Amino acid sequence: MEADRVLDLSGEVCPVTAIKTRAEFNKLKEGETLKVIFTSKKSAESVGAEFRKNLVRAYIDGNKYILILRK
């Protein structure tokens, strides 16, 4: 799935992942999507829970955890 923006947080852990996701999400215009890439399952789950109302899709690609968020 293509997204308007991509945020690669590979190697990062909470709370940094949540802070950076929130900052990038706030830059989106209404209706735009953000693809967030994690290597930490715990971080992906935590951010996914925080943005559950905006979560379009969550999936695993190899060793990466991907969330698609829509503003």
Short mmCIF file of N, CA, C and O in Angstrom, two decimals, residues 7 9 11-22 36-38 40 42-44 46-47 51:
data_model
loop_
_atom_site.label_atom_id
_atom_site.label_comp_id
_atom_site.label_asym_id
_atom_site.label_seq_id
_atom_site.Cartn_x
_atom_site.Cartn_y
_atom_site.Cartn_z
N LEU A 7 7.74 6.97 7.42
CA LEU A 7 8.59 7.23 8.58
C LEU A 7 9.25 5.91 8.96
O LEU A 7 8.57 4.98 9.41
N LEU A 9 11.38 3.96 11.39
CA LEU A 9 11.86 3.98 12.77
C LEU A 9 12.63 2.70 13.11
O LEU A 9 12.68 2.31 14.27
N GLY A 11 15.21 0.26 14.35
CA GLY A 11 16.22 0.40 15.37
C GLY A 11 15.82 1.29 16.54
O GLY A 11 16.52 1.33 17.54
N GLU A 12 14.72 2.00 16.41
CA GLU A 12 14.25 2.89 17.49
C GLU A 12 13.32 2.12 18.42
O GLU A 12 12.68 1.16 18.01
N VAL A 13 13.22 2.55 19.67
CA VAL A 13 12.32 1.94 20.64
C VAL A 13 11.51 3.02 21.35
O VAL A 13 11.83 4.20 21.27
N CYS A 14 10.46 2.59 22.04
CA CYS A 14 9.62 3.52 22.80
C CYS A 14 10.44 4.17 23.90
O CYS A 14 11.34 3.53 24.42
N PRO A 15 10.19 5.40 24.25
CA PRO A 15 9.11 6.25 23.77
C PRO A 15 9.45 7.05 22.52
O PRO A 15 8.62 7.77 21.99
N VAL A 16 10.67 6.90 22.01
CA VAL A 16 11.09 7.66 20.82
C VAL A 16 10.16 7.39 19.63
O VAL A 16 9.78 8.32 18.92
N THR A 17 9.77 6.13 19.45
CA THR A 17 8.92 5.80 18.31
C THR A 17 7.57 6.51 18.39
O THR A 17 7.07 7.01 17.39
N ALA A 18 6.99 6.57 19.58
CA ALA A 18 5.70 7.24 19.75
C ALA A 18 5.83 8.74 19.52
O ALA A 18 4.98 9.35 18.85
N ILE A 19 6.88 9.33 20.03
CA ILE A 19 7.09 10.78 19.89
C ILE A 19 7.29 11.15 18.42
O ILE A 19 6.67 12.09 17.92
N LYS A 20 8.14 10.40 17.72
CA LYS A 20 8.40 10.70 16.31
C LYS A 20 7.18 10.43 15.44
O LYS A 20 6.92 11.18 14.50
N THR A 21 6.43 9.37 15.76
CA THR A 21 5.21 9.08 14.99
C THR A 21 4.20 10.21 15.17
O THR A 21 3.61 10.68 14.20
N ARG A 22 4.00 10.64 16.40
CA ARG A 22 3.05 11.72 16.68
C ARG A 22 3.45 13.00 15.95
O ARG A 22 2.60 13.68 15.34
N VAL A 36 4.47 3.78 8.76
CA VAL A 36 5.48 3.78 9.80
C VAL A 36 6.11 2.39 9.87
O VAL A 36 5.39 1.39 9.94
N ILE A 37 7.44 2.34 9.82
CA ILE A 37 8.18 1.08 9.79
C ILE A 37 8.94 0.93 11.11
O ILE A 37 9.68 1.83 11.52
N PHE A 38 8.74 -0.23 11.75
CA PHE A 38 9.39 -0.55 13.02
C PHE A 38 10.17 -1.85 12.91
O PHE A 38 9.81 -2.72 12.12
N SER A 40 10.93 -3.06 16.13
CA SER A 40 10.52 -3.47 17.47
C SER A 40 9.03 -3.79 17.49
O SER A 40 8.20 -2.90 17.25
N LYS A 42 7.22 -4.51 20.08
CA LYS A 42 6.60 -3.79 21.19
C LYS A 42 6.28 -2.34 20.81
O LYS A 42 5.21 -1.83 21.14
N SER A 43 7.19 -1.69 20.11
CA SER A 43 6.95 -0.31 19.67
C SER A 43 5.79 -0.25 18.69
O SER A 43 4.94 0.63 18.78
N ALA A 44 5.74 -1.19 17.75
CA ALA A 44 4.64 -1.23 16.77
C ALA A 44 3.30 -1.42 17.47
O ALA A 44 2.31 -0.76 17.13
N SER A 46 2.58 -0.68 20.64
CA SER A 46 2.30 0.50 21.45
C SER A 46 1.78 1.66 20.60
O SER A 46 0.77 2.29 20.93
N VAL A 47 2.47 1.93 19.50
CA VAL A 47 2.04 3.02 18.61
C VAL A 47 0.70 2.67 17.95
O VAL A 47 -0.18 3.52 17.82
N PHE A 51 -2.69 4.96 18.18
CA PHE A 51 -3.33 5.50 16.97
C PHE A 51 -4.43 4.57 16.44
O PHE A 51 -4.72 4.59 15.24
#
